[in-house]
XYZ file of C-alpha atoms in Angstrom:
754
model
C -11.584 -6.188 59.508
C -13.810 -7.845 56.963
C -17.456 -7.749 57.898
C -20.562 -9.188 56.379
C -22.422 -6.673 54.282
C -25.333 -5.132 56.129
C -24.465 -6.879 59.420
C -23.522 -5.310 62.723
C -21.093 -8.001 63.880
C -18.028 -9.498 62.278
C -18.252 -12.915 60.678
C -15.225 -15.215 60.565
C -13.759 -15.618 57.118
C -13.862 -19.283 56.106
C -12.052 -18.750 52.821
C -10.014 -15.960 51.280
C -12.181 -16.399 48.200
C -15.056 -14.867 50.204
C -13.146 -11.574 50.533
C -13.796 -8.864 47.975
C -10.977 -6.318 48.034
C -11.111 -2.788 46.582
C -7.826 -0.862 46.390
C -7.408 2.619 44.874
C -3.965 2.720 43.268
C -4.868 6.304 42.398
C -7.802 8.658 43.105
C -7.840 7.631 46.776
C -8.609 10.895 48.597
C -7.214 12.761 45.592
C -8.375 13.849 42.136
C -6.284 12.462 39.315
C -4.640 9.191 38.125
C -7.818 7.180 38.647
C -6.991 3.497 38.998
C -9.151 1.190 41.127
C -8.396 -2.528 41.531
C -11.123 -5.031 42.472
C -10.159 -8.569 43.559
C -12.639 -11.380 44.210
C -12.723 -15.152 43.678
C -9.203 -15.116 42.212
C -10.299 -12.557 39.614
C -8.654 -9.134 39.314
C -10.146 -6.127 37.519
C -8.538 -2.725 37.021
C -10.924 0.207 36.604
C -9.309 3.113 34.698
C -5.596 3.827 34.438
C -4.869 7.553 34.299
C -2.185 10.119 35.085
C -2.047 12.990 37.570
C -2.076 16.416 35.906
C -0.106 17.958 38.759
C 2.897 15.637 38.411
C 5.290 14.644 35.660
C 6.844 11.449 34.363
C 6.830 8.376 36.547
C 5.470 10.388 39.500
C 2.210 10.950 37.643
C 1.419 7.220 37.472
C -0.855 5.336 39.864
C 0.799 2.874 42.237
C 0.551 0.093 39.667
C 3.466 -1.835 41.221
C 1.259 -2.833 44.166
C -0.653 -5.328 41.998
C 1.063 -7.876 39.774
C 0.029 -6.886 36.220
C 0.276 -10.521 35.111
C -2.612 -11.374 37.469
C -4.962 -8.657 36.187
C -7.693 -10.233 34.054
C -9.403 -7.107 32.816
C -8.874 -3.369 32.345
C -12.045 -1.298 31.918
C -11.636 2.367 30.928
C -14.614 4.660 31.549
C -13.635 7.630 29.320
C -10.796 9.265 27.425
C -9.642 12.009 29.823
C -5.958 12.054 30.792
C -6.637 11.353 34.465
C -8.544 8.184 33.590
C -6.884 6.823 30.448
C -3.477 8.345 29.711
C -1.531 5.597 31.530
C -3.164 2.809 29.497
C -0.406 2.671 26.814
C 2.229 2.475 29.545
C 0.380 -0.341 31.310
C -0.201 -2.324 28.123
C 3.292 -1.915 26.696
C 5.667 -1.468 29.653
C 4.330 -4.067 32.120
C 3.602 -7.846 32.016
C -0.143 -7.176 31.751
C -1.702 -9.675 29.325
C -5.371 -9.279 30.145
C -8.050 -7.719 27.960
C -8.852 -3.995 27.752
C -12.273 -2.530 26.941
C -13.595 0.932 26.071
C -16.724 2.147 24.320
C -16.404 2.833 20.610
C -16.321 6.669 20.925
C -13.869 6.467 23.826
C -11.452 4.340 21.828
C -11.746 6.678 18.850
C -11.022 9.836 20.868
C -8.471 8.219 23.214
C -6.054 7.606 20.341
C -5.759 11.351 19.686
C -5.879 12.475 23.310
C -2.950 10.220 24.192
C -1.075 11.429 21.112
C -1.587 15.015 22.264
C -0.274 14.044 25.716
C 2.900 12.658 24.096
C 3.355 15.894 22.122
C 2.908 18.100 25.186
C 5.305 16.097 27.372
C 7.926 16.078 24.630
C 7.735 19.856 24.126
C 7.464 20.880 27.793
C 10.370 22.190 29.820
C 10.398 19.044 31.932
C 13.670 17.142 32.082
C 11.857 13.826 32.536
C 11.429 11.627 29.508
C 8.008 10.566 28.244
C 6.371 7.489 29.693
C 5.731 5.974 26.273
C 6.259 6.698 22.602
C 3.940 7.072 19.646
C 4.828 3.502 18.636
C 3.765 2.279 22.098
C 0.481 4.130 21.701
C -0.225 2.580 18.293
C 0.537 -0.906 19.625
C -1.599 -0.417 22.745
C -4.493 1.039 20.760
C -4.628 -2.075 18.569
C -5.116 -4.252 21.685
C -8.134 -2.333 22.982
C -11.529 -3.938 22.414
C -14.786 -2.050 21.956
C -17.968 -2.440 23.958
C -21.329 -0.861 23.167
C -23.590 0.782 25.720
C -25.910 -1.830 27.300
C -23.822 -4.661 25.851
C -22.888 -7.421 28.293
C -19.517 -9.115 27.874
C -18.160 -12.097 29.836
C -14.431 -12.723 30.317
C -13.220 -15.629 32.464
C -16.354 -15.608 34.607
C -16.458 -11.803 34.925
C -19.622 -10.283 33.476
C -19.704 -6.552 32.779
C -22.097 -4.153 31.085
C -21.540 -0.538 29.979
C -24.092 2.194 30.794
C -24.197 5.880 29.851
C -22.278 8.059 32.315
C -23.017 11.489 30.772
C -19.579 12.920 31.541
C -18.127 13.228 28.040
C -18.739 11.596 24.684
C -18.564 7.810 25.106
C -18.196 7.915 28.902
C -19.494 4.757 30.547
C -20.290 3.316 33.931
C -19.506 -0.379 34.330
C -21.763 -2.864 36.091
C -19.592 -5.853 37.022
C -20.735 -9.235 38.295
C -18.498 -11.916 39.799
C -20.011 -15.038 41.368
C -23.344 -13.282 41.856
C -21.897 -10.138 43.504
C -22.725 -6.972 41.532
C -20.528 -3.880 41.617
C -21.219 -0.562 39.862
C -18.295 1.745 39.081
C -19.442 5.199 38.005
C -16.138 6.721 36.903
C -16.812 10.433 36.300
C -20.515 10.929 35.716
C -23.126 13.633 35.259
C -26.876 13.496 35.847
C -27.612 16.674 33.890
C -28.809 16.586 30.307
C -26.969 19.201 28.301
C -26.863 20.072 24.616
C -25.120 16.976 23.345
C -24.832 14.263 26.027
C -27.185 11.696 27.505
C -27.262 11.914 31.332
C -25.980 9.068 33.475
C -28.470 6.246 33.856
C -29.454 3.881 36.623
C -28.825 0.270 35.546
C -32.078 -0.725 37.223
C -30.735 -3.887 38.860
C -29.844 -4.627 42.492
C -26.268 -3.562 43.225
C -24.193 -4.793 46.169
C -21.314 -2.299 45.936
C -21.230 1.217 44.474
C -17.858 2.844 43.726
C -18.598 6.480 42.992
C -16.742 9.724 42.473
C -16.862 12.430 45.152
C -15.217 15.291 43.251
C -17.412 18.072 44.623
C -18.214 16.518 47.997
C -21.309 18.344 49.272
C -20.869 21.405 47.032
C -23.840 22.008 44.731
C -23.773 23.540 41.263
C -25.959 26.410 40.218
C -28.658 25.455 37.724
C -27.278 24.957 34.223
C -29.306 27.819 32.736
C -27.931 30.265 35.308
C -24.363 29.081 34.682
C -24.762 29.601 30.939
C -26.171 33.084 31.551
C -23.249 33.934 33.871
C -20.709 32.667 31.340
C -22.136 34.709 28.473
C -22.334 37.785 30.713
C -18.636 37.508 31.604
C -17.627 36.957 27.977
C -19.659 39.942 26.746
C -18.198 42.101 29.526
C -14.641 41.402 28.376
C -15.579 41.907 24.720
C -17.315 45.253 25.414
C -14.182 46.645 27.041
C -12.283 45.398 23.998
C -10.330 42.841 25.940
C -9.232 39.298 25.207
C -11.153 36.533 26.964
C -9.266 33.271 27.717
C -11.013 30.010 28.554
C -8.503 27.227 29.334
C -10.080 23.901 28.345
C -9.294 20.297 27.567
C -9.104 19.415 23.891
C -12.159 17.162 23.994
C -14.984 16.755 26.442
C -16.790 19.678 28.057
C -15.082 21.961 25.543
C -17.533 20.849 22.877
C -20.434 21.859 25.119
C -18.893 25.338 25.552
C -18.394 25.616 21.785
C -22.067 24.785 21.217
C -23.101 27.461 23.754
C -20.903 30.146 22.150
C -21.920 29.163 18.605
C -25.594 29.423 19.538
C -25.090 32.806 21.254
C -23.099 34.259 18.351
C -25.766 33.022 15.919
C -28.508 34.807 17.864
C -26.478 37.994 18.226
C -24.574 37.997 14.963
C -25.219 41.687 14.289
C -23.379 42.684 17.477
C -20.789 39.920 17.719
C -19.984 38.978 14.145
C -16.844 41.134 14.199
C -15.571 39.439 17.390
C -13.639 36.279 16.492
C -13.904 33.090 18.577
C -10.905 30.764 18.375
C -10.527 27.182 19.491
C -6.773 26.549 19.617
C -5.621 22.981 20.063
C -3.429 20.532 18.215
C -6.485 18.284 18.255
C -8.969 21.017 17.350
C -9.812 19.928 13.828
C -9.408 16.244 14.619
C -11.676 16.592 17.639
C -14.338 18.352 15.611
C -14.271 15.563 13.024
C -14.543 12.934 15.762
C -17.571 14.632 17.277
C -19.145 14.883 13.861
C -18.497 11.174 13.370
C -20.082 10.051 16.646
C -23.107 12.353 16.558
C -25.457 9.335 16.676
C -23.997 8.414 20.083
C -25.164 11.740 21.525
C -28.438 13.066 22.890
C -31.767 13.084 21.079
C -31.565 16.873 20.971
C -28.450 16.775 18.773
C -29.912 14.077 16.560
C -33.163 16.035 16.090
C -31.179 19.166 15.229
C -29.205 17.232 12.628
C -32.390 15.769 11.178
C -34.186 19.142 11.126
C -31.448 21.306 9.611
C -29.404 18.737 7.725
C -26.317 20.431 9.170
C -24.036 18.764 11.671
C -24.170 20.804 14.932
C -20.372 20.623 15.169
C -19.899 22.192 11.757
C -19.370 25.642 13.290
C -19.890 28.958 11.458
C -18.568 31.456 13.999
C -15.846 29.442 15.712
C -12.450 29.202 14.050
C -10.367 26.150 14.838
C -6.616 26.718 14.893
C -3.523 24.762 15.898
C -1.268 27.711 16.817
C -1.281 31.323 18.044
C -0.504 32.843 14.638
C -3.970 34.324 14.016
C -4.688 35.460 17.567
C -4.341 39.264 18.021
C -2.416 40.714 20.922
C -5.272 43.155 21.582
C -8.960 42.412 21.556
C -11.652 41.954 21.379
C -11.559 38.187 20.889
C -12.491 34.983 22.681
C -10.054 32.056 22.823
C -10.597 28.542 24.088
C -7.140 26.977 24.448
C -5.590 23.817 25.854
C -4.576 22.599 28.364
C -7.210 23.274 30.982
C -4.880 23.298 34.007
C -2.626 26.091 32.606
C 0.489 24.022 33.253
C 1.958 24.555 29.792
C 0.948 24.817 26.144
C -1.083 27.488 24.340
C -3.301 28.397 27.284
C -0.229 29.097 29.448
C 1.370 31.217 26.703
C -1.786 33.315 26.293
C -2.122 33.713 30.058
C 1.412 35.085 30.339
C 0.797 37.396 27.362
C -2.562 38.790 28.552
C -2.190 38.687 32.356
C -0.772 42.265 32.780
C -3.740 44.046 31.082
C -6.863 44.838 33.100
C -9.284 44.721 30.156
C -8.534 41.042 29.581
C -10.355 38.238 31.329
C -9.743 34.626 32.430
C -12.705 32.275 32.965
C -12.011 28.879 34.628
C -14.788 26.587 33.427
C -13.755 23.152 34.710
C -12.547 21.418 37.838
C -9.029 22.507 38.809
C -6.792 19.809 40.225
C -4.824 20.620 43.359
C -1.217 21.536 42.593
C -1.961 23.137 39.214
C -1.835 26.818 38.240
C -5.558 26.757 37.446
C -6.221 26.007 41.128
C -3.642 28.444 42.515
C -4.702 31.374 40.347
C -8.028 31.560 42.180
C -6.255 32.415 45.448
C -5.821 36.180 44.833
C -2.363 35.940 43.319
C -0.567 39.199 42.479
C 1.693 37.620 39.912
C 2.448 34.335 38.199
C 5.667 32.490 37.527
C 6.643 32.626 33.853
C 7.749 29.409 32.199
C 10.889 31.204 31.044
C 11.595 32.479 34.562
C 10.704 35.678 36.395
C 7.385 37.079 37.557
C 4.467 38.400 35.510
C 1.937 40.755 37.149
C -1.603 39.374 37.216
C -4.086 42.191 36.529
C -6.640 40.489 34.252
C -10.114 39.754 35.625
C -10.501 36.171 36.884
C -13.788 34.334 37.329
C -14.748 30.733 37.956
C -17.937 29.351 36.378
C -17.971 25.589 36.565
C -19.165 23.642 33.561
C -17.520 20.535 34.940
C -19.484 17.441 33.994
C -19.281 15.945 37.473
C -22.239 15.392 39.753
C -22.528 17.831 42.622
C -23.260 16.825 46.200
C -27.055 16.725 45.875
C -26.968 14.771 42.599
C -24.489 12.264 43.988
C -26.529 11.680 47.143
C -29.690 11.243 45.080
C -27.996 8.663 42.864
C -26.666 6.766 45.878
C -30.201 6.708 47.273
C -31.528 5.360 43.950
C -28.967 2.571 43.686
C -29.382 1.504 47.340
C -26.166 -0.499 47.438
C -25.256 -1.949 50.821
C -21.702 -0.643 50.449
C -20.552 2.692 48.986
C -16.865 3.346 48.264
C -15.927 6.981 47.598
C -13.059 7.766 45.218
C -11.879 10.649 42.998
C -12.197 13.455 45.521
C -9.989 15.570 47.710
C -9.890 14.356 51.284
C -11.909 17.239 52.765
C -14.707 16.909 50.209
C -14.738 13.132 50.447
C -14.902 12.973 54.234
C -17.687 15.569 54.433
C -19.729 13.540 51.947
C -19.068 10.323 53.884
C -20.139 11.884 57.181
C -23.284 13.272 55.567
C -24.270 9.880 54.154
C -23.721 8.040 57.436
C -25.692 10.658 59.341
C -28.489 10.714 56.764
C -29.207 6.970 56.922
C -28.380 6.382 60.588
C -31.225 4.464 62.204
C -33.091 4.020 58.917
C -34.031 0.792 57.137
C -31.257 1.457 54.641
C -28.198 0.040 56.399
C -25.308 1.699 54.570
C -21.569 1.202 54.896
C -19.461 4.046 53.464
C -15.719 3.817 52.857
C -13.294 6.559 51.781
C -9.978 4.736 51.302
C -6.674 6.508 50.850
C -4.414 5.684 47.954
C -3.109 2.080 48.344
C -5.538 1.427 51.230
C -7.632 -1.724 50.749
C -11.302 -2.090 51.628
C -12.110 -5.725 52.496
C -15.696 -6.915 52.223
C -17.075 -10.353 53.033
C -19.449 -11.978 50.572
C -20.459 -15.598 51.022
C -23.139 -16.097 48.423
C -25.295 -19.163 47.937
C -24.247 -21.658 45.316
C -27.278 -22.673 43.270
C -27.049 -25.481 40.739
C -29.497 -25.744 37.854
C -30.654 -29.233 36.915
C -30.698 -29.512 33.130
C -31.324 -32.184 30.528
C -32.924 -35.382 31.726
C -32.590 -34.394 35.380
C -34.950 -31.466 34.779
C -37.808 -33.776 33.782
C -38.465 -34.751 37.383
C -39.332 -32.007 39.864
C -37.594 -32.737 43.180
C -39.567 -32.722 46.400
C -38.462 -31.864 49.921
C -36.119 -34.506 51.251
C -35.563 -36.182 47.907
C -32.132 -36.880 46.463
C -30.876 -36.301 42.945
C -27.677 -37.725 41.552
C -25.718 -36.326 38.651
C -22.495 -34.654 37.646
C -21.974 -31.139 39.032
C -20.322 -28.927 36.415
C -18.893 -25.550 37.525
C -17.790 -22.971 34.989
C -17.263 -19.290 35.679
C -19.241 -19.469 38.960
C -22.253 -21.091 37.244
C -23.280 -24.528 38.529
C -25.194 -27.115 36.484
C -26.277 -30.620 37.437
C -26.479 -33.089 34.533
C -26.470 -36.826 34.059
C -23.735 -38.519 32.091
C -25.847 -38.961 28.963
C -26.472 -35.191 28.716
C -22.947 -34.096 29.589
C -21.700 -33.522 26.040
C -24.871 -31.817 24.786
C -25.242 -29.281 27.588
C -21.671 -28.688 28.735
C -19.490 -29.632 25.785
C -17.634 -32.101 28.007
C -17.233 -35.568 26.499
C -17.364 -38.414 29.064
C -14.173 -40.457 29.019
C -13.858 -43.962 30.444
C -10.699 -44.389 32.505
C -9.230 -47.861 31.977
C -7.005 -48.881 34.862
C -4.287 -51.554 34.813
C -2.456 -52.638 37.917
C 0.250 -55.318 37.888
C 0.562 -57.198 41.188
C 3.660 -59.356 41.904
C 2.675 -63.062 42.024
C 4.776 -66.250 41.568
C 2.272 -69.081 42.199
C -0.135 -70.921 39.929
C -3.262 -69.685 38.231
C -5.318 -72.393 39.996
C -4.252 -71.139 43.411
C -5.174 -67.638 42.327
C -8.622 -68.822 41.217
C -9.166 -70.686 44.465
C -8.516 -67.678 46.681
C -10.517 -65.305 44.516
C -13.513 -67.658 44.478
C -13.316 -68.003 48.239
C -13.750 -64.246 48.403
C -16.061 -63.532 45.471
C -17.821 -66.815 44.669
C -17.650 -68.726 41.406
C -15.947 -66.600 38.789
C -16.535 -66.780 35.047
C -13.479 -66.615 32.864
C -11.831 -67.393 29.581
C -8.410 -69.051 29.331
C -6.250 -67.411 32.018
C -8.631 -64.511 32.787
C -11.188 -64.344 35.591
C -13.932 -61.718 35.810
C -14.913 -60.362 39.218
C -18.312 -58.684 39.628
C -18.532 -58.426 35.863
C -16.198 -55.429 36.038
C -12.665 -56.463 37.047
C -10.559 -58.750 34.824
C -7.787 -60.741 36.538
C -5.245 -62.305 34.157
C -2.233 -64.493 34.907
C -0.037 -66.733 32.766
C 2.193 -69.290 34.479
C 5.337 -67.912 32.936
C 4.642 -64.424 34.271
C 5.572 -63.147 37.724
C 2.722 -60.641 37.915
C -1.071 -60.661 37.819
C -2.757 -58.085 35.578
C -5.812 -56.472 37.210
C -7.814 -54.385 34.714
C -11.053 -52.469 35.160
C -13.013 -49.426 34.019
C -12.839 -46.924 36.820
C -15.991 -46.143 38.791
C -17.026 -46.278 42.434
C -18.026 -49.956 42.598
C -15.314 -51.228 40.253
C -12.614 -49.372 42.179
C -13.790 -51.010 45.416
C -13.836 -54.442 43.787
C -10.365 -53.925 42.306
C -9.007 -52.922 45.718
C -10.406 -56.146 47.181
C -8.899 -58.246 44.363
C -5.464 -56.707 44.857
C -5.683 -57.301 48.616
C -6.499 -60.988 48.063
C -3.581 -61.427 45.647
C -1.125 -59.847 48.064
C -2.204 -62.289 50.791
C -2.189 -65.516 48.757
C 1.459 -66.443 49.049
C 1.701 -65.442 52.705
C -1.335 -67.484 53.680
C -0.433 -70.875 55.403
C -3.599 -72.419 53.985
C -2.177 -72.054 50.510
C 0.527 -74.596 51.370
C -1.959 -77.019 52.874
C -4.278 -76.775 49.893
C -1.518 -77.803 47.511
C -0.299 -80.832 49.572
C -3.322 -83.116 49.594
C -6.361 -84.037 47.661
C -8.630 -83.245 50.535
C -11.901 -84.929 51.391
C -15.072 -84.741 49.390
C -18.561 -85.739 50.513
C -21.239 -86.503 48.090
C -23.885 -84.620 50.004
C -21.782 -81.394 50.042
C -22.765 -79.011 47.292
C -21.125 -75.727 46.581
C -22.977 -72.495 46.732
C -22.641 -72.106 43.006
C -24.307 -75.482 42.398
C -27.286 -74.519 44.514
C -27.567 -71.209 42.782
C -27.064 -69.156 45.908
C -25.197 -68.845 49.178
C -24.964 -71.910 51.400
C -27.278 -72.081 54.354
C -26.224 -73.181 57.811
C -28.247 -73.860 60.851
C -26.524 -71.139 62.810
C -27.745 -67.989 61.011
C -27.013 -65.800 64.017
C -23.335 -66.745 63.751
C -23.395 -65.969 60.058
C -25.085 -62.605 60.734
C -22.515 -61.662 63.368
C -19.599 -62.511 61.080
C -21.320 -60.865 58.135
C -21.779 -57.579 60.018
C -18.094 -57.538 60.940
C -17.147 -58.186 57.334
C -19.556 -55.590 55.932
C -18.242 -52.905 58.259
C -14.877 -53.332 56.567
C -16.499 -52.784 53.157
C -19.143 -50.104 53.835
C -19.179 -47.026 56.052
C -22.784 -47.231 57.328
C -24.259 -50.539 58.548
C -27.406 -50.897 60.699
C -28.162 -54.340 62.220
C -30.901 -55.747 64.412
C -32.269 -59.209 65.239
C -34.107 -59.642 61.934
C -32.083 -57.812 59.273
C -28.944 -55.966 58.312
C -29.229 -52.631 56.433
C -26.392 -51.463 54.203
C -26.139 -47.814 53.053
C -23.981 -46.727 50.123
C -24.415 -43.061 49.077
C -28.159 -42.781 48.394
C -28.622 -46.555 47.858
C -29.926 -48.937 50.536
C -30.019 -52.738 50.766
C -31.669 -54.953 53.425
C -30.297 -58.449 54.166
C -32.829 -60.787 55.789
C -31.006 -62.829 58.472
C -33.369 -65.810 58.262
C -33.037 -66.320 54.503
C -29.842 -64.318 53.815
C -31.646 -62.760 50.861
C -30.813 -59.255 49.669
C -33.619 -56.787 48.975
C -32.649 -53.584 47.167
C -33.607 -51.489 44.166
C -29.956 -51.205 43.147
C -28.787 -54.043 40.932
C -25.199 -52.899 41.414
C -25.423 -53.086 45.196
C -27.159 -56.470 45.045
C -24.413 -57.847 42.801
C -21.892 -56.569 45.338
C -23.553 -58.066 48.419
C -24.613 -61.548 47.305
C -21.047 -62.806 46.649
C -19.949 -61.386 50.001
C -22.671 -63.340 51.776
C -21.649 -66.496 49.913
C -18.057 -65.927 50.937
C -18.981 -65.720 54.637
C -21.065 -68.883 54.385
C -18.184 -70.798 52.806
C -15.725 -69.421 55.295
C -17.693 -70.982 58.196
C -17.334 -74.529 56.765
C -14.253 -76.738 57.356
C -11.528 -76.136 54.826
C -11.517 -79.774 53.583
C -15.220 -79.597 52.718
C -14.686 -76.971 50.083
C -11.394 -77.863 48.461
C -10.082 -80.412 46.036
C -6.613 -81.225 44.869
C -5.283 -78.691 42.432
C -4.654 -79.888 38.874
C -1.260 -79.212 37.371
C -0.787 -75.825 35.651
C -1.369 -75.838 31.937
C 1.450 -74.670 29.697
C 0.922 -71.242 28.105
C -0.581 -71.057 24.662
C 1.376 -69.384 21.837
C -0.977 -66.399 22.045
C 0.036 -65.825 25.679
C 3.709 -65.811 24.905
C 5.529 -62.507 24.504
C 8.220 -62.410 21.808
C 11.164 -62.401 24.176
C 9.970 -65.603 25.998
C 8.521 -67.538 23.089
C 11.334 -70.027 22.284
C 12.132 -70.658 25.927
C 8.503 -71.415 26.841
C 7.874 -73.678 23.854
C 10.788 -75.861 24.955
C 9.422 -75.940 28.488
C 6.016 -76.956 27.225
C 7.519 -79.765 25.096
C 9.467 -81.287 27.949
C 6.415 -81.028 30.165
C 4.332 -82.825 27.582
C 6.809 -85.753 27.394
C 6.596 -86.514 31.113
C 3.744 -88.472 32.651
C 0.808 -86.994 34.508
C 1.915 -88.363 37.887
C 5.255 -86.689 37.494
C 3.547 -83.416 36.554
C 1.312 -83.546 39.627
C 4.243 -84.204 41.883
C 6.355 -81.418 40.379
C 3.490 -78.995 40.625
C 2.822 -79.836 44.264
C 6.467 -79.220 45.073
C 6.474 -75.852 43.323
C 3.326 -74.687 45.096
C 4.611 -75.885 48.451
C 7.831 -73.986 47.925
C 5.859 -70.856 47.014
C 3.758 -71.248 50.171
C 6.827 -71.573 52.338
């Protein structure tokens, strides 16, 4: 059920756009293949796209088929580790995804080589499954990735996001994302400890609505960093003293560089005792990784930068550590120290050395990072007597095994402290085994139960969606000329509301182009209405409705906005106007009048006699205003009925009639039939209507005269296909007498009326 954030009761969902959905396609109650999808306001963001170290081939992918890749707007990758980034080439090259992908500059630089190493390992492993993508796919995908700097804000299709230091590995970033005013912080893997070369994770320092955070260690707490370093060096020296070989399985890049700095510093301080003991870093990316870390030294901590400035020597230009790509130089018997990839002991150099050194008691194995469930690095801690060889058979396990975590993940206390700092109303836990995650969730709920900090904590499984209800306020900024006048309570402001990427601005038409880049366009409308009678009959009916109408030739102008054109040889009337609220209403009225002309019985009567004319009768147009009658109450009653057909809100009393149109108001005085309003447009609309009602209450013969015969069309009115035919018609008409013309015309009009 979707609930309002921070509320204790459910709120009905008025629109699906108010639902913010978070779905882990990977890393839901598991560690590995991180891939979190966020959907809100028809925007879709994918956070990380990694592989699971404990699986192979297609089984190692997140459940990316659950979300249509074509609908994903954005892919944000927090860091270069396999479990967060190794599926990116597959997603960019093997699916319909056409959104944009962002990484920090160091992450993009290292990712290229990490993914290449993944391709090499999968191609050389004993697995029968084919690789997910090729080197060519990787090169193509890498060219599509865009860089983002720490603290840089980028906006894509209304999605704003900013990168912050995460402290996990070189270039690792948290992402603060904002959609329609809702802020979400995704930590990825993060560390709050400052070590030799990395900046610790930082608090963005802004209010956050939703926090998606890792829960790798649950409530488990690390020992202090100094004690862990002391324990590591003690174990290494113990193996070396008994002339054994010490194996540290590591990833090619990441925390490995921190371990190399620790060992380099220790060997430098104790060179007299340890100079004869070689330290090897064996990885296909060893030399490349060292060069990358040398390149991005300015993206590291102040400590590294000060060391570089003080000594003039790059801290990653090692003296005592030998970087190799194969086992050729590594002795079968010690003493020596070897850091080898991969860290999970699934295959590669580290697995080969483990199988070679496992039977001898003087050798040692030190697990320094987090071990994913289902890998040999995790299983070997469970008092195993032997291990399964890659070539088949069993190998006795007699070497000393210890576990000293240098994993750059927050522990339980650090994670809880960060959650307390951020104070998000909703916390979503990901990237943790179910037992660790649920213990952390229970601890958080219990900790803040009954406190002022009302916290909702979710721990979704893989493919399980968390639905949250956000119905934020829509605030429009008045800009341009509208900003010159400060509105007061109860006042109204009119303008054009422009919405772009969840930002609302209110502008007037004159400022539209300058402030929004939108050019106002006048919409010219043309409607052709079937009509077979004379122009004079058309004029008569229109003037009965709208008062005296100005015009040129065969064109009448209604309300100075609608042009009505008719030539006698045409069977349609052209109604043209520039579209706006008042003109559209006037045009609708004109069209309605035209449709009713030929079906009106009065039209026949008007064309059959000359009618009666009294010298003391003057038209409304001659008097300069609407006709007055002695029975104003009758006029008012009829006028109210007529106005209700034209306007939605009419208020009438014994003295006046009030007309409301949007935020405009007009008052019609019943005694004088005068219109009082500040709107010239509304006044121009009402006065002809009043005149029409006044004329309608008089006898028909008092306001009509015999219709003159229709004039032949001018050459300019003729279209090419009718020109010759109409000129002949005009000639024959000109030869006949006026009496004959009147009689013929009367017959034609009478026939049209019938």
